[in-house]
Amino acid sequence: MSTDPTGSESFSLPKHPAFQRFWCTRIFSSLSFQMLAVAMGWHIYALTHSAFALGLVGLAQFLPMFALTLVVGHVADTFDRRRIAAICQSLESVAALLFAFGTFGGWISAPVIYVLAACVGAARAFESPAVASLLPAVVPRGQLPKATAWATSANQTAQIAGPALGGLLYGIGPGTVYLACALSFAAAAAAVWSIPLQTKPAVRAPVTLESVFSGIAFIRKEPVILGALSLDLFAVLFGGATALLPIFARDVLHAGPLGLGLLRSGTAIGALAGTIWLAHFPLRNRPGAAMFGGVIAFGLATLVFGLSNQFFVSLLALIVLGASDTISVVVRLSLVQLRTPDEMLGRVSAVNSLFIGTSNQLGEFESGVTAGWWGARPAVLVGGIATITVALLWMKLFPELRLTRSLEKEPELAPAK
C-alpha cells in the first residue's frame, strides 16, 4: 500500500490502517459521548423532574470548553496529539465508570452528575482540537478533503446510532449504558494511541501571551478561513430549527414521540449521505462557492420545514438541511486543515471548536427565545430568511472566500515588472 505524500491514487483511504484507526477513534468517542448525553439527560430528569436542571447538564459541559479554548489549542500544538487524545478519552472512560459505580452504589445525585459532566466537558475541550489537528499527520495532504468527509461521516453515524443505543441500554438500566460508554471511550483511546503518523509532531514552543492568542490572530489575517468560520457560525445560530422539533412534532405535524425520533434522525441521515457523497466526490474546484450554495440550501430547507404541514415533506426538508450543512462543515474543516501551518493547527482548531459550540448553544437559545415571542413556525421562518441573508451578505463581505478556487492556499502572483 503506497503512502505517497502527494496523495496519489495508489493511496486507498478507507483501507489504510492509520486512517482506519483514526476513523475508529472518532466513531468510538462520538458514539460514547452521544450515549452518555442521553443517559445523563434521562438520569438528571428522573432525579429532579426539572427542565432547568436538564439544561444545566449541557451548560456544565459547555462552560469548560469556553473557558479553556485558548489553553487547549496551545497544548495541542505543543505536545503529541495522540497522547492528548488518548489521555482525554481515558479520563472520559473513568468518568463513565464513576457514573456506573454511583448508579450501582446508589450515591449518584444531581450535583455529582453536574461535576462529572463538567469533567467530561473539560476532557472533550482538550480532545477535540487534538483529534481535529491530528488528521493532516495521518493521511497524505492530497487526500485531506476526502479524509475529512470520511471522518465527518463517523460523527454523523454516531449521532444516528448513539442516542438510539443509549436509550435502549438505559431501558436495561442506567448503569448498563454508563459501562458501555466506559468501554467505548477506552476503545477510542487504544485506537488513537496506535495511529502511526506520517509527519513528526511539531517542536515544542515556549508558552507566551502572544503564542496563546496567535490562533485568533492567524484567523483574523486569513479572510478565507475567517469568512468560512463566521459564515458557519451565523448560519447555525439563526437556522436552529432542530431545537424546536418537539413543538413541531406534537403541535404542528401531530406525529407523536415516534415522529419526533424520525425527525431528529432526518438531519443526521442527510448529513451522513452528504459526507459519503463528498468522500467519493470531493470538492476540488470553487469550494467557497459550494459552501455559500450549501448555506443557502440550508436556509431554503429551513423555510420549507417551517411552512410544511405534512410529515414526510418536513422529514425530507430536514434530510436536505442535514446534507447541505455537511457541505459547509467539510469545506470549513478542509480550509482550516489545508491553510493552517501544522505548528498552529491546534490553536486554530480550538477556536473552530469554540465557534461550533457557541453557535449550537446560542442557536438553541435564540430559537427558544424567538419561538416564545412569535411562535415556533414564525421563529423557524425568520431563522431561514436570516440564514439566506447572512449568506448573501457574506458573499459581499468575504469575496476571497466566494472566489477561492482551491481548498489549499493559492500562491500570490508576483507583481508585474
mmCIF file with all atom_site columns, N, CA and C in Angstrom, residues 69-70 72-79 81 129-130 132-134 136 201-203 205 209-222 225 336-352:
data_model
loop_
_atom_site.group_PDB
_atom_site.id
_atom_site.type_symbol
_atom_site.label_atom_id
_atom_site.label_alt_id
_atom_site.label_comp_id
_atom_site.label_asym_id
_atom_site.label_entity_id
_atom_site.label_seq_id
_atom_site.pdbx_PDB_ins_code
_atom_site.Cartn_x
_atom_site.Cartn_y
_atom_site.Cartn_z
_atom_site.occupancy
_atom_site.B_iso_or_equiv
_atom_site.pdbx_formal_charge
_atom_site.auth_seq_id
_atom_site.auth_comp_id
_atom_site.auth_asym_id
_atom_site.auth_atom_id
_atom_site.pdbx_PDB_model_num
ATOM 1   N N  . THR A 1 69  ? -10.597 27.416 25.874 1.00 0.00 ? 69  THR A N  1
ATOM 2   C CA . THR A 1 69  ? -10.351 27.450 24.436 1.00 0.00 ? 69  THR A CA 1
ATOM 3   C C  . THR A 1 69  ? -8.905  27.791 24.089 1.00 0.00 ? 69  THR A C  1
ATOM 4   N N  . LEU A 1 70  ? -8.380  28.873 24.646 1.00 0.00 ? 70  LEU A N  1
ATOM 5   C CA . LEU A 1 70  ? -7.027  29.314 24.287 1.00 0.00 ? 70  LEU A CA 1
ATOM 6   C C  . LEU A 1 70  ? -5.967  28.358 24.822 1.00 0.00 ? 70  LEU A C  1
ATOM 7   N N  . VAL A 1 72  ? -6.310  24.970 25.440 1.00 0.00 ? 72  VAL A N  1
ATOM 8   C CA . VAL A 1 72  ? -6.298  23.655 24.802 1.00 0.00 ? 72  VAL A CA 1
ATOM 9   C C  . VAL A 1 72  ? -5.648  23.701 23.420 1.00 0.00 ? 72  VAL A C  1
ATOM 10  N N  . GLY A 1 73  ? -5.818  24.813 22.716 1.00 0.00 ? 73  GLY A N  1
ATOM 11  C CA . GLY A 1 73  ? -5.188  24.924 21.409 1.00 0.00 ? 73  GLY A CA 1
ATOM 12  C C  . GLY A 1 73  ? -3.680  24.927 21.498 1.00 0.00 ? 73  GLY A C  1
ATOM 13  N N  . HIS A 1 74  ? -3.157  25.645 22.485 1.00 0.00 ? 74  HIS A N  1
ATOM 14  C CA . HIS A 1 74  ? -1.700  25.689 22.652 1.00 0.00 ? 74  HIS A CA 1
ATOM 15  C C  . HIS A 1 74  ? -1.169  24.324 23.075 1.00 0.00 ? 74  HIS A C  1
ATOM 16  N N  . VAL A 1 75  ? -1.906  23.627 23.920 1.00 0.00 ? 75  VAL A N  1
ATOM 17  C CA . VAL A 1 75  ? -1.486  22.281 24.339 1.00 0.00 ? 75  VAL A CA 1
ATOM 18  C C  . VAL A 1 75  ? -1.432  21.344 23.140 1.00 0.00 ? 75  VAL A C  1
ATOM 19  N N  . ALA A 1 76  ? -2.436  21.437 22.245 1.00 0.00 ? 76  ALA A N  1
ATOM 20  C CA . ALA A 1 76  ? -2.467  20.571 21.068 1.00 0.00 ? 76  ALA A CA 1
ATOM 21  C C  . ALA A 1 76  ? -1.315  20.839 20.119 1.00 0.00 ? 76  ALA A C  1
ATOM 22  N N  . ASP A 1 77  ? -0.786  22.073 20.141 1.00 0.00 ? 77  ASP A N  1
ATOM 23  C CA . ASP A 1 77  ? 0.344   22.420 19.282 1.00 0.00 ? 77  ASP A CA 1
ATOM 24  C C  . ASP A 1 77  ? 1.685   22.187 19.954 1.00 0.00 ? 77  ASP A C  1
ATOM 25  N N  . THR A 1 78  ? 1.680   21.843 21.225 1.00 0.00 ? 78  THR A N  1
ATOM 26  C CA . THR A 1 78  ? 2.927   21.693 21.972 1.00 0.00 ? 78  THR A CA 1
ATOM 27  C C  . THR A 1 78  ? 3.285   20.238 22.233 1.00 0.00 ? 78  THR A C  1
ATOM 28  N N  . PHE A 1 79  ? 2.283   19.393 22.453 1.00 0.00 ? 79  PHE A N  1
ATOM 29  C CA . PHE A 1 79  ? 2.532   18.002 22.827 1.00 0.00 ? 79  PHE A CA 1
ATOM 30  C C  . PHE A 1 79  ? 1.994   17.049 21.763 1.00 0.00 ? 79  PHE A C  1
ATOM 31  N N  . ARG A 1 81  ? -0.272  14.931 19.886 1.00 0.00 ? 81  ARG A N  1
ATOM 32  C CA . ARG A 1 81  ? -1.733  14.993 19.842 1.00 0.00 ? 81  ARG A CA 1
ATOM 33  C C  . ARG A 1 81  ? -2.368  13.635 20.100 1.00 0.00 ? 81  ARG A C  1
ATOM 34  N N  . PRO A 1 129 ? -9.681  19.664 19.682 1.00 0.00 ? 129 PRO A N  1
ATOM 35  C CA . PRO A 1 129 ? -8.659  20.221 18.796 1.00 0.00 ? 129 PRO A CA 1
ATOM 36  C C  . PRO A 1 129 ? -7.501  19.267 18.547 1.00 0.00 ? 129 PRO A C  1
ATOM 37  N N  . ALA A 1 130 ? -7.197  18.402 19.524 1.00 0.00 ? 130 ALA A N  1
ATOM 38  C CA . ALA A 1 130 ? -6.099  17.445 19.329 1.00 0.00 ? 130 ALA A CA 1
ATOM 39  C C  . ALA A 1 130 ? -6.441  16.453 18.226 1.00 0.00 ? 130 ALA A C  1
ATOM 40  N N  . ALA A 1 132 ? -8.858  16.838 15.872 1.00 0.00 ? 132 ALA A N  1
ATOM 41  C CA . ALA A 1 132 ? -9.079  17.547 14.617 1.00 0.00 ? 132 ALA A CA 1
ATOM 42  C C  . ALA A 1 132 ? -7.768  17.903 13.927 1.00 0.00 ? 132 ALA A C  1
ATOM 43  N N  . SER A 1 133 ? -6.752  18.297 14.698 1.00 0.00 ? 133 SER A N  1
ATOM 44  C CA . SER A 1 133 ? -5.468  18.682 14.113 1.00 0.00 ? 133 SER A CA 1
ATOM 45  C C  . SER A 1 133 ? -4.552  17.492 13.866 1.00 0.00 ? 133 SER A C  1
ATOM 46  N N  . LEU A 1 134 ? -5.002  16.294 14.250 1.00 0.00 ? 134 LEU A N  1
ATOM 47  C CA . LEU A 1 134 ? -4.195  15.092 14.041 1.00 0.00 ? 134 LEU A CA 1
ATOM 48  C C  . LEU A 1 134 ? -4.309  14.570 12.612 1.00 0.00 ? 134 LEU A C  1
ATOM 49  N N  . PRO A 1 136 ? -4.145  15.775 9.475  1.00 0.00 ? 136 PRO A N  1
ATOM 50  C CA . PRO A 1 136 ? -3.124  16.038 8.451  1.00 0.00 ? 136 PRO A CA 1
ATOM 51  C C  . PRO A 1 136 ? -1.837  15.240 8.624  1.00 0.00 ? 136 PRO A C  1
ATOM 52  N N  . PRO A 1 201 ? 5.557   15.134 15.222 1.00 0.00 ? 201 PRO A N  1
ATOM 53  C CA . PRO A 1 201 ? 4.933   16.240 15.952 1.00 0.00 ? 201 PRO A CA 1
ATOM 54  C C  . PRO A 1 201 ? 5.794   17.489 15.906 1.00 0.00 ? 201 PRO A C  1
ATOM 55  N N  . ALA A 1 202 ? 5.131   18.638 15.953 1.00 0.00 ? 202 ALA A N  1
ATOM 56  C CA . ALA A 1 202 ? 5.855   19.895 15.895 1.00 0.00 ? 202 ALA A CA 1
ATOM 57  C C  . ALA A 1 202 ? 6.756   20.070 17.110 1.00 0.00 ? 202 ALA A C  1
ATOM 58  N N  . VAL A 1 203 ? 7.833   20.831 16.921 1.00 0.00 ? 203 VAL A N  1
ATOM 59  C CA . VAL A 1 203 ? 8.746   21.113 18.020 1.00 0.00 ? 203 VAL A CA 1
ATOM 60  C C  . VAL A 1 203 ? 8.042   22.006 19.039 1.00 0.00 ? 203 VAL A C  1
ATOM 61  N N  . ALA A 1 205 ? 7.024   24.811 21.467 1.00 0.00 ? 205 ALA A N  1
ATOM 62  C CA . ALA A 1 205 ? 7.323   26.238 21.507 1.00 0.00 ? 205 ALA A CA 1
ATOM 63  C C  . ALA A 1 205 ? 7.070   26.757 22.914 1.00 0.00 ? 205 ALA A C  1
ATOM 64  N N  . LEU A 1 209 ? 2.131   34.937 25.989 1.00 0.00 ? 209 LEU A N  1
ATOM 65  C CA . LEU A 1 209 ? 0.806   35.506 25.760 1.00 0.00 ? 209 LEU A CA 1
ATOM 66  C C  . LEU A 1 209 ? 0.524   35.608 24.267 1.00 0.00 ? 209 LEU A C  1
ATOM 67  N N  . GLU A 1 210 ? 1.563   35.962 23.510 1.00 0.00 ? 210 GLU A N  1
ATOM 68  C CA . GLU A 1 210 ? 1.389   36.081 22.058 1.00 0.00 ? 210 GLU A CA 1
ATOM 69  C C  . GLU A 1 210 ? 1.081   34.731 21.422 1.00 0.00 ? 210 GLU A C  1
ATOM 70  N N  . SER A 1 211 ? 1.762   33.671 21.881 1.00 0.00 ? 211 SER A N  1
ATOM 71  C CA . SER A 1 211 ? 1.525   32.353 21.289 1.00 0.00 ? 211 SER A CA 1
ATOM 72  C C  . SER A 1 211 ? 0.146   31.821 21.628 1.00 0.00 ? 211 SER A C  1
ATOM 73  N N  . VAL A 1 212 ? -0.353  32.147 22.838 1.00 0.00 ? 212 VAL A N  1
ATOM 74  C CA . VAL A 1 212 ? -1.684  31.674 23.236 1.00 0.00 ? 212 VAL A CA 1
ATOM 75  C C  . VAL A 1 212 ? -2.766  32.296 22.360 1.00 0.00 ? 212 VAL A C  1
ATOM 76  N N  . PHE A 1 213 ? -2.614  33.587 22.029 1.00 0.00 ? 213 PHE A N  1
ATOM 77  C CA . PHE A 1 213 ? -3.611  34.281 21.221 1.00 0.00 ? 213 PHE A CA 1
ATOM 78  C C  . PHE A 1 213 ? -3.301  34.222 19.729 1.00 0.00 ? 213 PHE A C  1
ATOM 79  N N  . SER A 1 214 ? -2.249  33.522 19.335 1.00 0.00 ? 214 SER A N  1
ATOM 80  C CA . SER A 1 214 ? -1.837  33.526 17.931 1.00 0.00 ? 214 SER A CA 1
ATOM 81  C C  . SER A 1 214 ? -2.852  32.855 17.016 1.00 0.00 ? 214 SER A C  1
ATOM 82  N N  . GLY A 1 215 ? -3.640  31.901 17.554 1.00 0.00 ? 215 GLY A N  1
ATOM 83  C CA . GLY A 1 215 ? -4.659  31.261 16.728 1.00 0.00 ? 215 GLY A CA 1
ATOM 84  C C  . GLY A 1 215 ? -5.697  32.264 16.268 1.00 0.00 ? 215 GLY A C  1
ATOM 85  N N  . ILE A 1 216 ? -6.156  33.113 17.188 1.00 0.00 ? 216 ILE A N  1
ATOM 86  C CA . ILE A 1 216 ? -7.122  34.153 16.834 1.00 0.00 ? 216 ILE A CA 1
ATOM 87  C C  . ILE A 1 216 ? -6.494  35.149 15.869 1.00 0.00 ? 216 ILE A C  1
ATOM 88  N N  . ALA A 1 217 ? -5.237  35.526 16.130 1.00 0.00 ? 217 ALA A N  1
ATOM 89  C CA . ALA A 1 217 ? -4.561  36.470 15.241 1.00 0.00 ? 217 ALA A CA 1
ATOM 90  C C  . ALA A 1 217 ? -4.405  35.896 13.834 1.00 0.00 ? 217 ALA A C  1
ATOM 91  N N  . PHE A 1 218 ? -4.091  34.605 13.744 1.00 0.00 ? 218 PHE A N  1
ATOM 92  C CA . PHE A 1 218 ? -3.933  33.968 12.435 1.00 0.00 ? 218 PHE A CA 1
ATOM 93  C C  . PHE A 1 218 ? -5.254  33.984 11.656 1.00 0.00 ? 218 PHE A C  1
ATOM 94  N N  . ILE A 1 219 ? -6.354  33.663 12.333 1.00 0.00 ? 219 ILE A N  1
ATOM 95  C CA . ILE A 1 219 ? -7.658  33.633 11.663 1.00 0.00 ? 219 ILE A CA 1
ATOM 96  C C  . ILE A 1 219 ? -8.035  35.030 11.170 1.00 0.00 ? 219 ILE A C  1
ATOM 97  N N  . ARG A 1 220 ? -7.747  36.036 11.961 1.00 0.00 ? 220 ARG A N  1
ATOM 98  C CA . ARG A 1 220 ? -8.082  37.405 11.552 1.00 0.00 ? 220 ARG A CA 1
ATOM 99  C C  . ARG A 1 220 ? -7.333  37.826 10.300 1.00 0.00 ? 220 ARG A C  1
ATOM 100 N N  . LYS A 1 221 ? -6.138  37.284 10.088 1.00 0.00 ? 221 LYS A N  1
ATOM 101 C CA . LYS A 1 221 ? -5.340  37.648 8.913  1.00 0.00 ? 221 LYS A CA 1
ATOM 102 C C  . LYS A 1 221 ? -5.664  36.797 7.688  1.00 0.00 ? 221 LYS A C  1
ATOM 103 N N  . GLU A 1 222 ? -6.485  35.769 7.862  1.00 0.00 ? 222 GLU A N  1
ATOM 104 C CA . GLU A 1 222 ? -6.847  34.879 6.752  1.00 0.00 ? 222 GLU A CA 1
ATOM 105 C C  . GLU A 1 222 ? -8.331  35.054 6.432  1.00 0.00 ? 222 GLU A C  1
ATOM 106 N N  . ILE A 1 225 ? -10.484 31.773 5.782  1.00 0.00 ? 225 ILE A N  1
ATOM 107 C CA . ILE A 1 225 ? -10.819 30.995 6.980  1.00 0.00 ? 225 ILE A CA 1
ATOM 108 C C  . ILE A 1 225 ? -11.787 31.758 7.873  1.00 0.00 ? 225 ILE A C  1
ATOM 109 N N  . VAL A 1 336 ? -9.465  24.901 7.093  1.00 0.00 ? 336 VAL A N  1
ATOM 110 C CA . VAL A 1 336 ? -8.652  25.049 8.310  1.00 0.00 ? 336 VAL A CA 1
ATOM 111 C C  . VAL A 1 336 ? -7.440  24.138 8.262  1.00 0.00 ? 336 VAL A C  1
ATOM 112 N N  . GLN A 1 337 ? -7.619  22.887 7.864  1.00 0.00 ? 337 GLN A N  1
ATOM 113 C CA . GLN A 1 337 ? -6.525  21.917 7.874  1.00 0.00 ? 337 GLN A CA 1
ATOM 114 C C  . GLN A 1 337 ? -5.503  22.177 6.783  1.00 0.00 ? 337 GLN A C  1
ATOM 115 N N  . LEU A 1 338 ? -5.936  22.634 5.616  1.00 0.00 ? 338 LEU A N  1
ATOM 116 C CA . LEU A 1 338 ? -5.024  22.802 4.489  1.00 0.00 ? 338 LEU A CA 1
ATOM 117 C C  . LEU A 1 338 ? -4.354  24.176 4.462  1.00 0.00 ? 338 LEU A C  1
ATOM 118 N N  . ARG A 1 339 ? -4.946  25.164 5.112  1.00 0.00 ? 339 ARG A N  1
ATOM 119 C CA . ARG A 1 339 ? -4.391  26.515 5.043  1.00 0.00 ? 339 ARG A CA 1
ATOM 120 C C  . ARG A 1 339 ? -3.740  26.966 6.343  1.00 0.00 ? 339 ARG A C  1
ATOM 121 N N  . THR A 1 340 ? -3.705  26.082 7.322  1.00 0.00 ? 340 THR A N  1
ATOM 122 C CA . THR A 1 340 ? -3.092  26.419 8.606  1.00 0.00 ? 340 THR A CA 1
ATOM 123 C C  . THR A 1 340 ? -1.783  25.658 8.770  1.00 0.00 ? 340 THR A C  1
ATOM 124 N N  . PRO A 1 341 ? -0.693  26.328 9.131  1.00 0.00 ? 341 PRO A N  1
ATOM 125 C CA . PRO A 1 341 ? 0.562   25.599 9.396  1.00 0.00 ? 341 PRO A CA 1
ATOM 126 C C  . PRO A 1 341 ? 0.369   24.587 10.510 1.00 0.00 ? 341 PRO A C  1
ATOM 127 N N  . ASP A 1 342 ? 1.052   23.445 10.410 1.00 0.00 ? 342 ASP A N  1
ATOM 128 C CA . ASP A 1 342 ? 0.858   22.376 11.385 1.00 0.00 ? 342 ASP A CA 1
ATOM 129 C C  . ASP A 1 342 ? 1.154   22.827 12.803 1.00 0.00 ? 342 ASP A C  1
ATOM 130 N N  . GLU A 1 343 ? 2.132   23.713 12.972 1.00 0.00 ? 343 GLU A N  1
ATOM 131 C CA . GLU A 1 343 ? 2.503   24.129 14.317 1.00 0.00 ? 343 GLU A CA 1
ATOM 132 C C  . GLU A 1 343 ? 1.446   25.031 14.967 1.00 0.00 ? 343 GLU A C  1
ATOM 133 N N  . MET A 1 344 ? 0.444   25.492 14.186 1.00 0.00 ? 344 MET A N  1
ATOM 134 C CA . MET A 1 344 ? -0.618  26.327 14.737 1.00 0.00 ? 344 MET A CA 1
ATOM 135 C C  . MET A 1 344 ? -1.988  25.663 14.621 1.00 0.00 ? 344 MET A C  1
ATOM 136 N N  . LEU A 1 345 ? -2.039  24.448 14.087 1.00 0.00 ? 345 LEU A N  1
ATOM 137 C CA . LEU A 1 345 ? -3.318  23.829 13.776 1.00 0.00 ? 345 LEU A CA 1
ATOM 138 C C  . LEU A 1 345 ? -4.163  23.571 15.016 1.00 0.00 ? 345 LEU A C  1
ATOM 139 N N  . GLY A 1 346 ? -3.528  23.240 16.135 1.00 0.00 ? 346 GLY A N  1
ATOM 140 C CA . GLY A 1 346 ? -4.280  23.007 17.358 1.00 0.00 ? 346 GLY A CA 1
ATOM 141 C C  . GLY A 1 346 ? -4.983  24.257 17.844 1.00 0.00 ? 346 GLY A C  1
ATOM 142 N N  . ARG A 1 347 ? -4.280  25.403 17.822 1.00 0.00 ? 347 ARG A N  1
ATOM 143 C CA . ARG A 1 347 ? -4.885  26.643 18.296 1.00 0.00 ? 347 ARG A CA 1
ATOM 144 C C  . ARG A 1 347 ? -6.028  27.093 17.387 1.00 0.00 ? 347 ARG A C  1
ATOM 145 N N  . VAL A 1 348 ? -5.844  26.961 16.080 1.00 0.00 ? 348 VAL A N  1
ATOM 146 C CA . VAL A 1 348 ? -6.906  27.335 15.145 1.00 0.00 ? 348 VAL A CA 1
ATOM 147 C C  . VAL A 1 348 ? -8.091  26.379 15.277 1.00 0.00 ? 348 VAL A C  1
ATOM 148 N N  . SER A 1 349 ? -7.811  25.082 15.451 1.00 0.00 ? 349 SER A N  1
ATOM 149 C CA . SER A 1 349 ? -8.890  24.101 15.621 1.00 0.00 ? 349 SER A CA 1
ATOM 150 C C  . SER A 1 349 ? -9.658  24.353 16.908 1.00 0.00 ? 349 SER A C  1
ATOM 151 N N  . ALA A 1 350 ? -8.976  24.834 17.950 1.00 0.00 ? 350 ALA A N  1
ATOM 152 C CA . ALA A 1 350 ? -9.652  25.147 19.207 1.00 0.00 ? 350 ALA A CA 1
ATOM 153 C C  . ALA A 1 350 ? -10.636 26.301 19.015 1.00 0.00 ? 350 ALA A C  1
ATOM 154 N N  . VAL A 1 351 ? -10.221 27.321 18.283 1.00 0.00 ? 351 VAL A N  1
ATOM 155 C CA . VAL A 1 351 ? -11.131 28.438 18.001 1.00 0.00 ? 351 VAL A CA 1
ATOM 156 C C  . VAL A 1 351 ? -12.305 27.949 17.157 1.00 0.00 ? 351 VAL A C  1
ATOM 157 N N  . ASN A 1 352 ? -12.014 27.067 16.199 1.00 0.00 ? 352 ASN A N  1
ATOM 158 C CA . ASN A 1 352 ? -13.069 26.486 15.384 1.00 0.00 ? 352 ASN A CA 1
ATOM 159 C C  . ASN A 1 352 ? -14.067 25.724 16.248 1.00 0.00 ? 352 ASN A C  1
#
